[in-house]
Amino acid sequence: MKEIFNYEIFHFGNYTLTVSKIISVLALAIVCWLIYQLSKKIIYRLKKLNKGQTFTTLTILKYFLIVFFVSVALKLLGIDISVFIVGSAALLVGIGLGMKDLFYDFISGIILLAEGTIKVGNVIQIGDKRVEILVIRFRTSVVKTREEKEIIVPNSFLTKNEIINWSNQKNINRHFIEVHVNDKDVEKAIQLIQQVIKLHLKVSPNPEPYVRIEEFTDYSVSLRALFWSDEVFAVGRMLGEIRLLILKSFQKNNIVMPLPHQVVTLNK
């Protein structure tokens, strides 16, 4: 058995690769894999962690085990990486300057995973787009738009720019819909709009929805309906449903929404 363990598979200069070294590396890989699987089961059973926190914890653990495995495996194989690092210092500096942006993305990924301000499953707003976080990796994150499109975003973008995290809002969010009516239909329109909004299942009854006169235009009175909801992702669908209900209610009660018009006088 000792002869089998000490059997030389590869020999180059002062370096010798033996069966025992390979077995040691394989044993280390199995141990790291078992630690990850056991930790995974324990973390999933923790009720205190939400979906985002669970993903973040497992991601950090996975990369930590990978770094640990590589560093220990190289020592077990008898490979001294310090020689390569010293010999290629100038090359590494050049590569580092060229990969500056990738380094920023990597550091940003660590910040996102460690801080947990943005987690998997959160709905955030990037510019005028509202997206859901699907995956947070060390360099990039994957988000899904309301059009079901997946976009890969560099992590540095999420840490450098102003991001609204709708999922972190302590209170429900306020939304509004603008409607134009004739001056003679204002009071009746306000009553109908309030009735329609209160019937929608996504609208919160507290605070109570209300309608106010926003402004007077050249052809109509502009009304703004304000209401609250805990919906953060499918907001467009909810607003579309409420607009359709308002339109049907107006048609049923003979309220016509005016269109802009101009009177042109021609001199003979």
Tab-separated table of C-alpha atoms in Angstrom:
chain	number	residue	atom	x	y	z
A	1	MET	CA	0.000	0.000	0.000
A	2	LYS	CA	2.851	2.366	0.829
A	3	GLU	CA	4.402	1.684	-2.543
A	4	ILE	CA	1.113	2.528	-4.266
A	5	PHE	CA	0.793	5.847	-2.417
A	6	ASN	CA	4.383	6.790	-3.214
A	7	TYR	CA	4.102	5.764	-6.871
A	8	GLU	CA	5.403	8.550	-9.123
A	9	ILE	CA	2.932	9.610	-11.815
A	10	PHE	CA	4.848	12.599	-13.095
A	11	HIS	CA	8.375	13.875	-12.600
A	12	PHE	CA	9.809	17.150	-13.830
A	13	GLY	CA	13.052	18.606	-12.447
A	14	ASN	CA	12.712	18.803	-8.661
A	15	TYR	CA	8.953	18.265	-8.726
A	16	THR	CA	7.312	14.866	-8.369
A	17	LEU	CA	3.605	14.080	-8.560
A	18	THR	CA	2.631	10.997	-6.600
A	19	VAL	CA	-0.582	9.038	-6.074
A	20	SER	CA	-0.759	10.181	-2.448
A	21	LYS	CA	-0.862	13.843	-3.499
A	22	ILE	CA	-3.754	13.215	-5.891
A	23	ILE	CA	-5.651	11.236	-3.249
A	24	SER	CA	-5.118	14.061	-0.753
A	25	VAL	CA	-6.526	16.627	-3.201
A	26	LEU	CA	-9.535	14.421	-3.981
A	27	ALA	CA	-10.169	13.902	-0.266
A	28	LEU	CA	-9.982	17.671	0.265
A	29	ALA	CA	-12.484	18.234	-2.569
A	30	ILE	CA	-14.905	15.730	-1.021
A	31	VAL	CA	-14.598	17.371	2.407
A	32	CYS	CA	-15.262	20.844	0.964
A	33	TRP	CA	-18.253	19.512	-0.994
A	34	LEU	CA	-19.691	17.830	2.111
A	35	ILE	CA	-19.225	21.011	4.146
A	36	TYR	CA	-21.089	23.011	1.498
A	37	GLN	CA	-23.969	20.524	1.227
A	38	LEU	CA	-24.331	20.269	5.020
A	39	SER	CA	-24.207	24.052	5.415
A	40	LYS	CA	-26.755	24.393	2.605
A	41	LYS	CA	-29.251	22.186	4.429
A	42	ILE	CA	-28.738	24.048	7.701
A	43	ILE	CA	-29.108	27.480	6.069
A	44	TYR	CA	-32.317	26.486	4.246
A	45	ARG	CA	-33.828	25.407	7.569
A	46	LEU	CA	-33.167	28.784	9.177
A	47	LYS	CA	-36.494	30.600	9.191
A	48	LYS	CA	-34.890	33.926	10.087
A	49	LEU	CA	-33.241	34.207	6.658
A	50	ASN	CA	-35.281	35.319	3.668
A	51	LYS	CA	-34.654	34.242	0.066
A	52	GLY	CA	-32.087	36.976	-0.602
A	53	GLN	CA	-30.146	36.426	2.624
A	54	THR	CA	-30.048	32.667	1.991
A	55	PHE	CA	-28.657	33.161	-1.513
A	56	THR	CA	-26.091	35.688	-0.283
A	57	THR	CA	-24.868	33.423	2.526
A	58	LEU	CA	-24.539	30.393	0.241
A	59	THR	CA	-22.717	32.406	-2.429
A	60	ILE	CA	-20.141	33.753	0.034
A	61	LEU	CA	-19.667	30.265	1.510
A	62	LYS	CA	-19.224	28.711	-1.929
A	63	TYR	CA	-16.524	31.145	-3.027
A	64	PHE	CA	-14.774	30.913	0.336
A	65	LEU	CA	-14.601	27.120	-0.004
A	66	ILE	CA	-13.315	27.442	-3.577
A	67	VAL	CA	-10.491	29.776	-2.496
A	68	PHE	CA	-9.718	27.527	0.476
A	69	PHE	CA	-9.655	24.416	-1.712
A	70	VAL	CA	-7.377	25.941	-4.368
A	71	SER	CA	-4.872	27.300	-1.841
A	72	VAL	CA	-4.681	24.089	0.206
A	73	ALA	CA	-4.693	21.842	-2.885
A	74	LEU	CA	-1.668	23.662	-4.316
A	75	LYS	CA	0.208	23.116	-1.042
A	76	LEU	CA	-0.755	19.427	-1.003
A	77	LEU	CA	0.513	19.069	-4.563
A	78	GLY	CA	3.773	20.727	-3.528
A	79	ILE	CA	3.384	23.662	-5.899
A	80	ASP	CA	4.913	26.935	-4.704
A	81	ILE	CA	2.905	29.691	-6.378
A	82	SER	CA	5.062	32.449	-4.838
A	83	VAL	CA	7.694	31.781	-7.509
A	84	PHE	CA	5.168	32.409	-10.276
A	85	ILE	CA	3.826	35.534	-8.569
A	86	VAL	CA	7.282	37.099	-8.169
A	87	GLY	CA	8.331	36.145	-11.684
A	88	SER	CA	5.241	37.606	-13.293
A	89	ALA	CA	4.813	40.718	-11.137
A	90	ALA	CA	5.168	43.124	-14.059
A	91	LEU	CA	2.718	41.110	-16.131
A	92	LEU	CA	0.215	41.079	-13.286
A	93	VAL	CA	0.451	44.877	-12.965
A	94	GLY	CA	-0.336	45.294	-16.659
A	95	ILE	CA	-3.201	42.864	-16.469
A	96	GLY	CA	-4.486	44.626	-13.358
A	97	LEU	CA	-4.589	48.005	-15.107
A	98	GLY	CA	-6.365	46.496	-18.092
A	99	MET	CA	-8.908	44.732	-15.906
A	100	LYS	CA	-9.609	47.713	-13.642
A	101	ASP	CA	-13.321	47.734	-14.451
A	102	LEU	CA	-13.605	43.999	-13.798
A	103	PHE	CA	-11.918	44.543	-10.432
A	104	TYR	CA	-14.452	47.267	-9.565
A	105	ASP	CA	-17.285	44.904	-10.506
A	106	PHE	CA	-15.802	42.163	-8.336
A	107	ILE	CA	-15.426	44.444	-5.301
A	108	SER	CA	-18.955	45.755	-5.870
A	109	GLY	CA	-20.234	42.179	-5.893
A	110	ILE	CA	-18.612	41.544	-2.521
A	111	ILE	CA	-20.198	44.749	-1.163
A	112	LEU	CA	-23.654	43.790	-2.440
A	113	LEU	CA	-23.434	40.277	-1.013
A	114	ALA	CA	-21.996	41.421	2.312
A	115	GLU	CA	-24.240	44.426	2.966
A	116	GLY	CA	-27.457	42.844	1.726
A	117	THR	CA	-28.986	46.203	0.738
A	118	ILE	CA	-30.009	44.602	-2.560
A	119	LYS	CA	-30.997	40.935	-2.392
A	120	VAL	CA	-32.259	38.253	-4.745
A	121	GLY	CA	-35.997	38.697	-5.192
A	122	ASN	CA	-35.923	42.466	-4.561
A	123	VAL	CA	-37.673	44.795	-7.005
A	124	ILE	CA	-35.478	47.799	-7.804
A	125	GLN	CA	-35.724	50.746	-10.159
A	126	ILE	CA	-32.849	51.501	-12.535
A	127	GLY	CA	-33.562	54.786	-14.290
A	128	ASP	CA	-37.138	54.441	-15.588
A	129	LYS	CA	-37.072	50.620	-15.519
A	130	ARG	CA	-38.445	48.545	-12.669
A	131	VAL	CA	-36.734	45.141	-12.505
A	132	GLU	CA	-36.519	42.093	-10.254
A	133	ILE	CA	-33.160	40.746	-9.041
A	134	LEU	CA	-32.741	37.110	-10.153
A	135	VAL	CA	-29.068	36.420	-9.420
A	136	ILE	CA	-26.220	38.298	-7.730
A	137	ARG	CA	-22.789	36.996	-8.672
A	138	PHE	CA	-19.398	38.425	-7.757
A	139	ARG	CA	-18.978	40.311	-11.053
A	140	THR	CA	-22.460	40.692	-12.536
A	141	SER	CA	-26.101	40.474	-11.547
A	142	VAL	CA	-29.057	39.242	-13.590
A	143	VAL	CA	-32.317	41.199	-13.494
A	144	LYS	CA	-35.708	40.594	-15.105
A	145	THR	CA	-37.804	43.401	-16.582
A	146	ARG	CA	-41.592	43.560	-16.615
A	147	GLU	CA	-41.370	42.466	-20.277
A	148	GLU	CA	-39.834	39.167	-19.035
A	149	LYS	CA	-36.420	40.107	-20.479
A	150	GLU	CA	-33.300	39.159	-18.534
A	151	ILE	CA	-30.524	41.775	-18.424
A	152	ILE	CA	-26.958	41.261	-17.168
A	153	VAL	CA	-25.883	44.290	-15.124
A	154	PRO	CA	-22.296	44.962	-13.892
A	155	ASN	CA	-22.273	45.100	-10.093
A	156	SER	CA	-20.388	48.415	-10.116
A	157	PHE	CA	-23.436	49.987	-11.786
A	158	LEU	CA	-25.608	48.991	-8.820
A	159	THR	CA	-23.180	50.478	-6.282
A	160	LYS	CA	-22.269	53.689	-8.148
A	161	ASN	CA	-25.741	54.830	-9.237
A	162	GLU	CA	-28.871	55.845	-7.390
A	163	ILE	CA	-31.119	52.799	-7.062
A	164	ILE	CA	-34.643	52.688	-5.618
A	165	ASN	CA	-35.281	49.415	-3.795
A	166	TRP	CA	-39.062	49.091	-3.774
A	167	SER	CA	-38.888	45.896	-1.720
A	168	ASN	CA	-37.248	47.774	1.178
A	169	GLN	CA	-40.047	50.315	1.465
A	170	LYS	CA	-41.487	50.135	4.988
A	171	ASN	CA	-44.801	51.642	3.890
A	172	ILE	CA	-47.023	50.778	0.951
A	173	ASN	CA	-46.432	52.805	-2.202
A	174	ARG	CA	-48.610	55.601	-3.557
A	175	HIS	CA	-49.775	55.545	-7.177
A	176	PHE	CA	-51.905	57.876	-9.258
A	177	ILE	CA	-54.009	58.006	-12.415
A	178	GLU	CA	-54.934	61.178	-14.304
A	179	VAL	CA	-58.333	61.550	-15.982
A	180	HIS	CA	-59.727	64.465	-18.021
A	181	VAL	CA	-63.464	65.264	-17.851
A	182	ASN	CA	-65.824	68.103	-18.750
A	183	ASP	CA	-66.480	70.713	-16.060
A	184	LYS	CA	-70.138	69.681	-15.753
A	185	ASP	CA	-69.174	66.054	-14.919
A	186	VAL	CA	-66.499	66.733	-12.278
A	187	GLU	CA	-68.435	65.776	-9.121
A	188	LYS	CA	-70.004	62.689	-10.668
A	189	ALA	CA	-66.647	61.588	-12.140
A	190	ILE	CA	-64.922	61.910	-8.763
A	191	GLN	CA	-67.540	59.649	-7.143
A	192	LEU	CA	-67.300	57.021	-9.885
A	193	ILE	CA	-63.479	56.973	-9.851
A	194	GLN	CA	-63.402	56.510	-6.071
A	195	GLN	CA	-65.904	53.658	-6.292
A	196	VAL	CA	-63.925	51.883	-9.013
A	197	ILE	CA	-60.549	52.206	-7.255
A	198	LYS	CA	-61.889	50.870	-3.934
A	199	LEU	CA	-63.154	47.712	-5.677
A	200	HIS	CA	-59.713	46.727	-7.015
A	201	LEU	CA	-58.129	43.941	-4.944
A	202	LYS	CA	-54.602	45.400	-5.144
A	203	VAL	CA	-55.623	48.785	-3.724
A	204	SER	CA	-55.165	49.231	0.019
A	205	PRO	CA	-58.233	50.525	1.917
A	206	ASN	CA	-55.984	52.416	4.349
A	207	PRO	CA	-55.064	55.167	3.571
A	208	GLU	CA	-58.345	55.669	1.743
A	209	PRO	CA	-58.097	56.504	-1.983
A	210	TYR	CA	-59.168	59.979	-2.998
A	211	VAL	CA	-59.535	62.138	-6.100
A	212	ARG	CA	-58.587	65.793	-6.430
A	213	ILE	CA	-58.733	68.437	-9.139
A	214	GLU	CA	-55.198	68.725	-10.478
A	215	GLU	CA	-55.551	71.591	-12.949
A	216	PHE	CA	-57.776	73.342	-15.477
A	217	THR	CA	-56.790	72.885	-19.103
A	218	ASP	CA	-58.028	74.607	-22.248
A	219	TYR	CA	-60.510	71.836	-22.970
A	220	SER	CA	-61.141	69.943	-19.685
A	221	VAL	CA	-60.703	69.585	-15.941
A	222	SER	CA	-57.797	67.315	-14.996
A	223	LEU	CA	-58.484	64.931	-12.114
A	224	ARG	CA	-55.829	62.943	-10.280
A	225	ALA	CA	-56.811	59.761	-8.429
A	226	LEU	CA	-54.383	58.839	-5.652
A	227	PHE	CA	-54.311	55.446	-3.943
A	228	TRP	CA	-51.929	53.102	-2.130
A	229	SER	CA	-50.842	49.539	-2.863
A	230	ASP	CA	-48.157	47.035	-1.839
A	231	GLU	CA	-47.706	46.021	-5.486
A	232	VAL	CA	-44.146	46.857	-6.588
A	233	PHE	CA	-43.473	44.878	-9.789
A	234	ALA	CA	-46.671	44.473	-11.848
A	235	VAL	CA	-47.692	48.102	-11.316
A	236	GLY	CA	-48.359	48.697	-15.021
A	237	ARG	CA	-50.859	45.841	-15.129
A	238	MET	CA	-52.668	47.121	-12.034
A	239	LEU	CA	-52.914	50.679	-13.407
A	240	GLY	CA	-54.156	49.349	-16.748
A	241	GLU	CA	-56.911	47.355	-15.035
A	242	ILE	CA	-58.046	50.391	-13.028
A	243	ARG	CA	-58.068	52.621	-16.135
A	244	LEU	CA	-60.239	50.052	-17.945
A	245	LEU	CA	-62.687	49.938	-15.027
A	246	ILE	CA	-62.880	53.749	-14.987
A	247	LEU	CA	-63.525	53.831	-18.728
A	248	LYS	CA	-66.342	51.263	-18.447
A	249	SER	CA	-67.868	53.171	-15.529
A	250	PHE	CA	-67.772	56.437	-17.515
A	251	GLN	CA	-69.385	54.795	-20.534
A	252	LYS	CA	-72.114	53.286	-18.384
A	253	ASN	CA	-72.886	56.677	-16.803
A	254	ASN	CA	-72.645	58.691	-20.059
A	255	ILE	CA	-69.510	60.608	-19.095
A	256	VAL	CA	-67.405	61.488	-22.135
A	257	MET	CA	-63.719	62.294	-21.703
A	258	PRO	CA	-63.027	65.406	-23.835
A	259	LEU	CA	-60.302	65.571	-26.436
A	260	PRO	CA	-58.131	68.631	-27.090
A	261	HIS	CA	-59.548	70.853	-29.798
A	262	GLN	CA	-58.719	74.100	-31.555
A	263	VAL	CA	-60.868	76.651	-33.304
A	264	VAL	CA	-59.315	78.089	-36.428
A	265	THR	CA	-60.782	81.290	-37.958
A	266	LEU	CA	-59.929	82.143	-41.560
A	267	ASN	CA	-60.184	85.726	-42.717
A	268	LYS	CA	-61.655	86.241	-46.180
